[in-house]
Structure formats: C-alpha cells, structure tokens
Short mmCIF file of C-alpha atoms and ligand atoms in Angstrom, two decimals:
data_model
loop_
_atom_site.label_atom_id
_atom_site.label_comp_id
_atom_site.label_asym_id
_atom_site.label_seq_id
_atom_site.Cartn_x
_atom_site.Cartn_y
_atom_site.Cartn_z
CA MET H 16 -16.21 -33.20 1.42
CA LEU H 17 -15.62 -29.49 1.88
CA ARG H 18 -18.49 -27.05 2.27
CA ILE H 19 -17.47 -23.49 1.52
CA VAL H 20 -19.65 -20.46 2.20
CA VAL H 21 -18.68 -16.96 1.07
CA LEU H 22 -19.36 -14.81 4.13
CA GLY H 23 -18.13 -11.67 2.41
CA SER H 24 -17.01 -10.93 -1.13
CA ALA H 25 -15.91 -7.27 -1.13
CA ALA H 26 -12.55 -5.64 -0.51
CA GLY H 27 -11.79 -3.38 2.45
CA GLY H 28 -14.74 -1.04 3.03
CA GLY H 29 -17.31 -3.42 1.54
CA PHE H 30 -19.96 -2.37 -0.95
CA PRO H 31 -21.31 0.18 -0.66
CA GLN H 32 -18.48 1.67 1.36
CA TRP H 33 -19.85 3.83 4.19
CA ASN H 34 -18.74 7.15 2.65
CA SER H 35 -19.19 6.27 -1.02
CA ASN H 36 -21.38 8.53 -3.12
CA ASP H 37 -20.36 6.78 -6.35
CA VAL H 38 -23.05 6.18 -8.93
CA THR H 39 -22.95 2.45 -8.12
CA ALA H 40 -23.47 3.12 -4.41
CA ARG H 41 -26.32 5.52 -5.19
CA ARG H 42 -27.93 3.00 -7.55
CA PHE H 43 -27.67 0.27 -4.93
CA ARG H 44 -29.22 2.50 -2.27
CA ALA H 45 -32.02 3.29 -4.72
CA GLY H 46 -32.76 -0.42 -5.08
CA ASP H 47 -31.07 -1.29 -8.41
CA ARG H 48 -31.16 -5.10 -8.50
CA ARG H 49 -28.03 -5.31 -10.62
CA LEU H 50 -25.99 -4.39 -7.57
CA ARG H 51 -25.75 -6.48 -4.43
CA GLY H 52 -24.59 -5.36 -1.03
CA ARG H 53 -21.32 -7.05 -0.23
CA THR H 54 -19.55 -7.38 3.10
CA GLN H 55 -15.78 -7.61 3.47
CA SER H 56 -14.16 -10.78 2.24
CA SER H 57 -14.11 -13.93 4.28
CA LEU H 58 -14.93 -17.62 3.78
CA ALA H 59 -16.36 -20.23 6.14
CA VAL H 60 -15.26 -23.84 5.52
CA SER H 61 -16.43 -27.09 7.07
CA SER H 62 -15.87 -30.78 6.47
CA ASP H 63 -18.57 -32.05 8.85
CA GLY H 64 -21.16 -29.31 8.26
CA GLU H 65 -21.18 -28.59 12.01
CA ARG H 66 -17.86 -27.07 12.95
CA TRP H 67 -16.66 -24.18 10.81
CA VAL H 68 -13.33 -22.54 10.12
CA LEU H 69 -13.23 -18.86 9.19
CA LEU H 70 -10.69 -17.76 6.63
CA ASN H 71 -10.14 -14.19 7.83
CA ALA H 72 -12.25 -12.30 10.35
CA SER H 73 -13.70 -9.28 8.59
CA PRO H 74 -14.99 -6.10 10.25
CA ASP H 75 -18.45 -7.29 9.14
CA LEU H 76 -18.22 -10.59 10.99
CA ARG H 77 -21.06 -9.86 13.41
CA GLN H 78 -23.42 -9.20 10.48
CA GLN H 79 -22.04 -12.21 8.59
CA ILE H 80 -22.76 -14.48 11.58
CA ASN H 81 -26.26 -13.07 11.96
CA ASP H 82 -26.91 -13.57 8.23
CA ARG H 83 -25.76 -17.23 8.13
CA PRO H 84 -27.63 -19.83 10.21
CA ILE H 85 -24.67 -22.22 9.81
CA LEU H 86 -22.80 -19.93 12.21
CA HIS H 87 -25.52 -19.76 14.85
CA PRO H 88 -25.27 -21.86 18.04
CA SER H 89 -27.21 -25.12 17.57
CA VAL H 90 -30.44 -25.35 19.58
CA ASP H 91 -29.08 -28.03 21.93
CA ALA H 92 -25.81 -26.19 22.58
CA PRO H 93 -24.96 -24.55 25.93
CA LYS H 94 -26.10 -20.96 26.51
CA ARG H 95 -22.81 -19.65 25.17
CA ALA H 96 -21.66 -21.61 22.10
CA THR H 97 -20.58 -21.24 18.49
CA PRO H 98 -20.03 -23.51 15.49
CA ILE H 99 -16.90 -21.42 14.74
CA ALA H 100 -14.01 -23.63 15.82
CA ALA H 101 -11.02 -21.89 14.30
CA VAL H 102 -9.92 -18.78 12.43
CA VAL H 103 -7.09 -18.61 9.90
CA LEU H 104 -5.70 -15.22 8.84
CA THR H 105 -4.03 -14.39 5.52
CA GLY H 106 -2.59 -11.05 6.69
CA ALA H 107 -2.98 -8.23 9.19
CA ASP H 108 -5.08 -5.87 7.05
CA VAL H 109 -8.00 -4.29 8.86
CA ASP H 110 -10.40 -6.24 6.65
CA ASN H 111 -8.76 -9.52 7.75
CA VAL H 112 -8.41 -9.01 11.48
CA ALA H 113 -10.94 -6.47 12.78
CA GLY H 114 -13.60 -9.19 13.13
CA LEU H 115 -11.49 -10.84 15.80
CA LEU H 116 -12.79 -8.17 18.15
CA THR H 117 -16.30 -9.54 17.57
CA LEU H 118 -15.12 -12.96 18.79
CA ARG H 119 -14.50 -11.82 22.36
CA GLU H 120 -16.55 -13.10 25.33
CA SER H 121 -14.24 -15.89 26.55
CA GLN H 122 -15.19 -18.26 23.77
CA PRO H 123 -12.74 -21.10 23.06
CA LEU H 124 -11.25 -20.82 19.54
CA ALA H 125 -8.10 -21.77 17.70
CA LEU H 126 -6.40 -18.90 15.87
CA HIS H 127 -3.85 -19.55 13.13
CA ALA H 128 -1.71 -16.94 11.37
CA ASP H 129 1.79 -16.28 10.16
CA ALA H 130 4.22 -15.42 12.98
CA ARG H 131 4.49 -11.82 11.67
CA VAL H 132 0.74 -11.38 11.91
CA LEU H 133 0.67 -12.96 15.39
CA ASP H 134 3.34 -10.43 16.44
CA VAL H 135 1.10 -7.60 15.23
CA LEU H 136 -1.82 -8.97 17.28
CA LYS H 137 0.45 -9.41 20.31
CA GLY H 138 1.68 -5.83 19.96
CA ASN H 139 -1.88 -4.47 20.09
CA SER H 140 -3.34 -5.17 23.49
CA ILE H 141 -6.90 -4.60 22.24
CA PHE H 142 -6.67 -8.11 20.78
CA ASN H 143 -6.40 -9.43 24.34
CA VAL H 144 -10.19 -9.25 24.31
CA LEU H 145 -9.68 -12.67 22.75
CA ASN H 146 -9.07 -14.07 26.21
CA PRO H 147 -5.71 -15.91 26.00
CA ALA H 148 -7.07 -18.47 28.45
CA TYR H 149 -9.57 -19.55 25.76
CA VAL H 150 -8.10 -18.55 22.42
CA VAL H 151 -4.91 -20.38 21.53
CA ARG H 152 -2.76 -18.68 18.90
CA HIS H 153 -0.84 -20.95 16.54
CA ALA H 154 1.92 -19.83 14.14
CA LEU H 155 1.39 -21.16 10.62
CA ALA H 156 4.78 -22.12 9.19
CA LEU H 157 4.95 -21.52 5.43
CA GLU H 158 4.78 -24.64 3.27
CA GLN H 159 3.76 -26.85 6.19
CA THR H 160 0.43 -28.62 6.22
CA THR H 161 -1.47 -28.14 9.46
CA ALA H 162 -4.41 -30.35 10.42
CA LEU H 163 -6.82 -27.98 12.13
CA ARG H 164 -8.43 -28.93 15.43
CA ASP H 165 -11.30 -27.50 17.38
CA PRO H 166 -10.50 -25.91 20.75
CA SER H 167 -11.03 -29.24 22.52
CA GLY H 168 -8.38 -30.83 20.30
CA ARG H 169 -10.73 -32.81 18.05
CA PRO H 170 -9.57 -32.85 14.41
CA LEU H 171 -11.78 -30.76 12.13
CA GLY H 172 -10.97 -32.84 9.05
CA ILE H 173 -9.53 -29.72 7.40
CA ARG H 174 -5.90 -29.05 6.57
CA VAL H 175 -4.34 -25.76 5.62
CA ARG H 176 -1.05 -25.07 3.95
CA ALA H 177 0.12 -21.46 3.95
CA PHE H 178 2.31 -20.12 1.18
CA ALA H 179 3.89 -16.74 0.61
CA VAL H 180 2.25 -14.58 -2.06
CA PRO H 181 3.72 -11.39 -3.55
CA GLY H 182 2.06 -8.68 -1.50
CA LYS H 183 2.47 -5.86 0.92
CA ILE H 184 2.48 -5.23 4.63
CA ALA H 185 -0.92 -4.12 5.96
CA LEU H 186 -1.80 -0.54 5.04
CA TRP H 187 -1.94 0.56 8.69
CA LEU H 188 1.56 -0.86 9.32
CA GLU H 189 3.31 0.70 6.32
CA ASP H 190 6.71 2.28 6.99
CA LEU H 191 6.70 5.13 4.48
CA ARG H 192 10.48 5.63 4.82
CA LYS H 193 11.07 2.29 3.11
CA SER H 194 10.57 1.60 -0.58
CA ASP H 195 8.85 -1.70 0.19
CA PHE H 196 6.97 -0.13 3.16
CA GLY H 197 8.66 -2.67 5.45
CA THR H 198 7.05 -5.67 3.79
CA ALA H 199 8.48 -9.09 4.64
CA GLN H 200 7.64 -12.66 3.73
CA GLY H 201 4.55 -13.83 5.56
CA ASP H 202 2.75 -10.47 5.44
CA THR H 203 0.52 -11.80 2.65
CA ILE H 204 -0.17 -15.49 2.44
CA GLY H 205 -2.38 -17.71 0.36
CA LEU H 206 -4.01 -20.83 1.74
CA GLU H 207 -4.37 -24.29 0.26
CA VAL H 208 -7.28 -25.89 2.09
CA SER H 209 -7.96 -29.62 1.88
CA ASP H 210 -9.91 -32.38 3.59
CA ASP H 211 -9.00 -35.96 4.45
CA MET H 212 -10.51 -37.23 1.18
CA GLY H 213 -8.34 -35.06 -1.05
CA SER H 214 -10.78 -32.26 -1.89
CA ARG H 215 -8.75 -29.10 -2.19
CA PHE H 216 -9.06 -25.42 -3.01
CA PHE H 217 -7.02 -22.23 -2.82
CA TYR H 218 -7.85 -18.91 -1.14
CA VAL H 219 -5.72 -15.98 -2.33
CA PRO H 220 -7.63 -12.78 -1.50
CA GLY H 221 -4.59 -10.55 -2.00
CA CYS H 222 -1.87 -10.92 -4.63
CA ALA H 223 0.41 -8.18 -5.97
CA GLU H 224 1.94 -10.06 -8.87
CA PHE H 225 1.60 -13.38 -10.64
CA THR H 226 4.71 -15.56 -10.52
CA ALA H 227 5.63 -18.79 -12.29
CA GLU H 228 5.76 -20.45 -8.88
CA LEU H 229 2.20 -19.40 -8.10
CA GLY H 230 1.14 -20.66 -11.52
CA GLN H 231 2.64 -24.09 -10.82
CA ARG H 232 0.89 -24.22 -7.47
CA LEU H 233 -2.55 -23.36 -8.85
CA ALA H 234 -2.29 -25.40 -12.06
CA GLY H 235 -5.07 -27.97 -12.38
CA ALA H 236 -6.82 -26.89 -9.17
CA ASP H 237 -10.51 -27.72 -8.80
CA LEU H 238 -11.31 -24.33 -7.29
CA ILE H 239 -9.59 -21.06 -6.53
CA PHE H 240 -10.79 -17.87 -4.88
CA PHE H 241 -8.51 -15.10 -6.11
CA ASP H 242 -7.88 -11.37 -5.60
CA GLY H 243 -10.50 -9.48 -7.62
CA THR H 244 -9.85 -6.07 -6.05
CA LEU H 245 -9.56 -3.95 -9.19
CA TRP H 246 -10.55 -4.45 -12.81
CA GLU H 247 -7.90 -1.97 -13.95
CA ASP H 248 -4.77 -0.83 -12.15
CA ASP H 249 -5.64 2.88 -12.22
CA GLU H 250 -9.41 2.68 -11.79
CA MET H 251 -9.46 4.48 -8.43
CA ILE H 252 -7.56 7.39 -9.98
CA ALA H 253 -9.67 7.33 -13.16
CA GLN H 254 -12.88 7.42 -11.11
CA GLY H 255 -11.52 10.30 -9.03
CA VAL H 256 -11.84 8.48 -5.70
CA GLY H 257 -8.21 7.84 -4.78
CA THR H 258 -4.59 8.41 -5.66
CA LYS H 259 -3.30 4.86 -5.52
CA THR H 260 -2.87 2.26 -8.20
CA GLY H 261 -3.56 -1.38 -7.55
CA ARG H 262 0.18 -1.99 -7.71
CA ARG H 263 0.73 0.49 -4.89
CA MET H 264 -1.92 -1.27 -2.81
CA GLY H 265 -0.48 -4.73 -3.41
CA HIS H 266 -3.15 -5.97 -5.80
CA MET H 267 -2.80 -7.13 -9.39
CA SER H 268 -5.73 -6.29 -11.68
CA CYS H 269 -8.29 -8.63 -13.17
CA SER H 270 -7.93 -7.37 -16.75
CA GLY H 271 -5.01 -6.56 -19.04
CA ALA H 272 -2.03 -8.41 -20.42
CA GLU H 273 -0.52 -8.85 -16.97
CA GLY H 274 -3.83 -9.29 -15.22
CA THR H 275 -5.28 -12.27 -13.41
CA ILE H 276 -7.60 -13.44 -16.19
CA ALA H 277 -4.67 -13.67 -18.61
CA ALA H 278 -2.29 -15.17 -16.04
CA ILE H 279 -4.61 -17.99 -15.03
CA SER H 280 -6.20 -18.69 -18.42
CA SER H 281 -3.99 -21.59 -19.38
CA LEU H 282 -3.54 -23.24 -15.98
CA GLY H 283 -6.43 -25.68 -16.31
CA VAL H 284 -8.16 -24.42 -13.16
CA LYS H 285 -11.69 -25.85 -13.11
CA ARG H 286 -13.54 -23.21 -11.11
CA LYS H 287 -12.24 -19.64 -10.74
CA VAL H 288 -13.92 -17.15 -8.42
CA PHE H 289 -13.02 -13.49 -7.94
CA ILE H 290 -13.25 -12.33 -4.34
CA HIS H 291 -12.17 -9.19 -2.39
CA ILE H 292 -13.84 -6.92 -4.96
CA ASN H 293 -13.31 -3.20 -4.51
CA ASN H 294 -16.17 -0.68 -4.60
CA THR H 295 -14.72 0.74 -7.86
CA ASN H 296 -14.68 -2.58 -9.76
CA PRO H 297 -17.32 -2.89 -12.53
CA LEU H 298 -17.57 -6.61 -11.64
CA LEU H 299 -19.92 -5.38 -8.91
CA ILE H 300 -22.55 -4.61 -11.57
CA ASP H 301 -24.31 -7.81 -12.67
CA GLY H 302 -24.31 -8.02 -16.45
CA SER H 303 -21.70 -5.30 -16.99
CA PRO H 304 -19.41 -5.76 -20.02
CA GLU H 305 -16.58 -6.54 -17.61
CA CYS H 306 -18.68 -9.23 -15.88
CA MET H 307 -19.44 -10.76 -19.24
CA GLN H 308 -15.77 -10.66 -20.23
CA ALA H 309 -14.82 -12.39 -16.97
CA GLU H 310 -17.56 -14.98 -17.43
CA ARG H 311 -16.44 -15.73 -20.98
CA ALA H 312 -12.98 -16.42 -19.53
CA GLY H 313 -14.52 -18.87 -17.08
CA TRP H 314 -14.59 -16.66 -14.00
CA GLU H 315 -17.37 -16.28 -11.46
CA VAL H 316 -17.81 -13.27 -9.19
CA ALA H 317 -18.25 -14.19 -5.54
CA TYR H 318 -21.30 -12.87 -3.71
CA ASP H 319 -22.21 -12.98 -0.05
CA GLY H 320 -23.90 -16.27 0.74
CA MET H 321 -22.47 -18.12 -2.28
CA GLU H 322 -22.08 -21.79 -1.36
CA LEU H 323 -19.79 -24.33 -2.99
CA THR H 324 -19.17 -27.98 -2.27
CA LEU H 325 -16.06 -29.92 -3.21
C1 LIG I 30 -6.09 -4.06 0.95
O1 LIG I 30 -6.52 -5.17 0.71
O2 LIG I 30 -5.40 -3.44 0.13
C2 LIG I 30 -6.39 -3.48 2.27
O3 LIG I 30 -7.49 -4.09 2.82
C3 LIG I 30 -6.51 -2.01 2.25
C4 LIG I 30 -7.14 -1.48 3.49
O4 LIG I 30 -6.79 -1.90 4.61
O5 LIG I 30 -8.03 -0.62 3.36
MN1 LIG I 31 -8.07 -6.04 1.85
#
C-alpha cells in the first residue's frame, strides 16, 4: 500500500506569493473561504506509514513538516530524529531544491536525483550543509527502477523510476545565449512510484509538452499528479503580472486543444490530480468555472494536506 500526502500544491512562489497584490491574494488575506493557502509543490510517500520519502524539497519544507504530524519525530525516537528517510528530486528549480537547506543538522538521509541535478548541487557549496558524512547522494539513471532504502540501508518498500519529460533547465540556470537555454535531458524528470504489491502512481509536476510516449506511459494509470501551473498559456501576460508564456517557462497549460485536460482525456487514467498550481491559475478558486470544467473532465485540484491511498 502507498500512502501519499500532498505537502504542497502550488507552483514556485506558493499562494499567495509573498509580493502578490492580485485580487485572489487580497481575497485570501481577507478570509475568503473559496481560496486556500498553498505551499510549494511536494509529496510525501510511505509504504509502511512510518518512514517517508519526499518527492522534491520545497522552500516551504519547514512549514510543511510543522503542519504534518506524520513528519514529526516519533515520541520514542532519539532526541534528533525524523521520519523522512529519503528525498527524490525532479529538477533543480528553486521550488524543488531550496528545502534541502532545511534538512541540514547532520541528519542521515538518502538523496536521489538525476546526475545533472546532482552536479548543480555539487557546484553550489551551500548544499554542503547537507553533511556529506550523513547524506548520501545517489544518481537516478533514467528508465531504471530503484528500490529506495533508508539511510541505514533498510528497504523502504518504495521503488522509483525516473523518466525524461519535455521541459526546461531551471530558471536560475538558464543560458540566455542559447535558444533552448542550455536544457538537456534529465533537467526535468517525471517519477513512476510503486510499492512491492504493485500499487503505482506518477508524479509529473513540470511538463512542457505532451508526447505520444508520455501518453503511452500514463495510459491506464491508477493515479497521476500532473503539472497544473497555468490554465491558459498567456494568463500571466493577460493578468498583467509577467511577460512569459507557459511555453517559455516549460509548462503546458491545463485548458485548450493542446492542453493537459485534452491530452489525457482518452488515456483511461483513473484518478487525475493537478499540482504545481501557479498563483494566476483560476483553479485556485474553489467553484470557479475553470474548476468545474476540470472536475467535469475528471480532474481534482491538489490542496495542501490532501491524502490518498493506493
Ligand atoms: C517553474 O516551475 O517554472 C519554476 O519553478 C520557476 C521558478 O523557479 O520560479
Ligand atoms: Mn516550479
């Protein structure tokens, strides 16, 4: 059995974003119940209900740990302890890696990421606060299934398989002289997560484009968490809060003929959950026409604290 807890459901910046004076942010701050605060996207997964694997380490991780008793040290644990046994990264974006800095304090952990992302961490000595004597870094080879272990080597009963997803190098690593900003395979990965009994789901918090290959992979899945950054490609421009399209940021949109809802509609996926939702996306407003459209198409919108069992 897999227990999955949504630690954070928003895109980079969270909702409300610290400097946002949008009407949605103002309504939330004024107490409008149709809007929920959302931290930056991350999942916690466990097969034994005791030891947990984080899928991405968001800048909000300290708050996410404080908000979720499953991530607190158990009462009979030593004075320094954590149920977090391993962390798996899907890319080097700030919203995926900044939470690693919260996990300092010489705490044993297993860290898994694509070799490109591990190189980025190695090249930034601030990440040495994850004491290399305690935190072992493992390269995730694409299309290989890895059985995760806790830092003492005990199997966690969770396997991950990383696969390349159309995407983009992290924003803070973009090389603006290059048309692809220096993106290479492995910069954005999706994860297939499974247990020893065959329960299985997919986590794809960033995806620039839907391909036939991705469709074959996701077809018939019991559960997917998928990139719900933007409802419409130009919504940041239309709302006057940015100059970039979703395409430029490496995110396909939820709506439209080439959007996620259309792309996944005929794949026979049983449970579909949007995650990594940007502060401009009307899916943030419970009961909005866009929420209802997504729901009619069988989609759910992730929220912080959402729990699923497979
Ligand atoms: C993204 O998902 O596009 C990034 O998180 C952007 C960012 O780092 O702000
Ligand atoms: Mn992001």
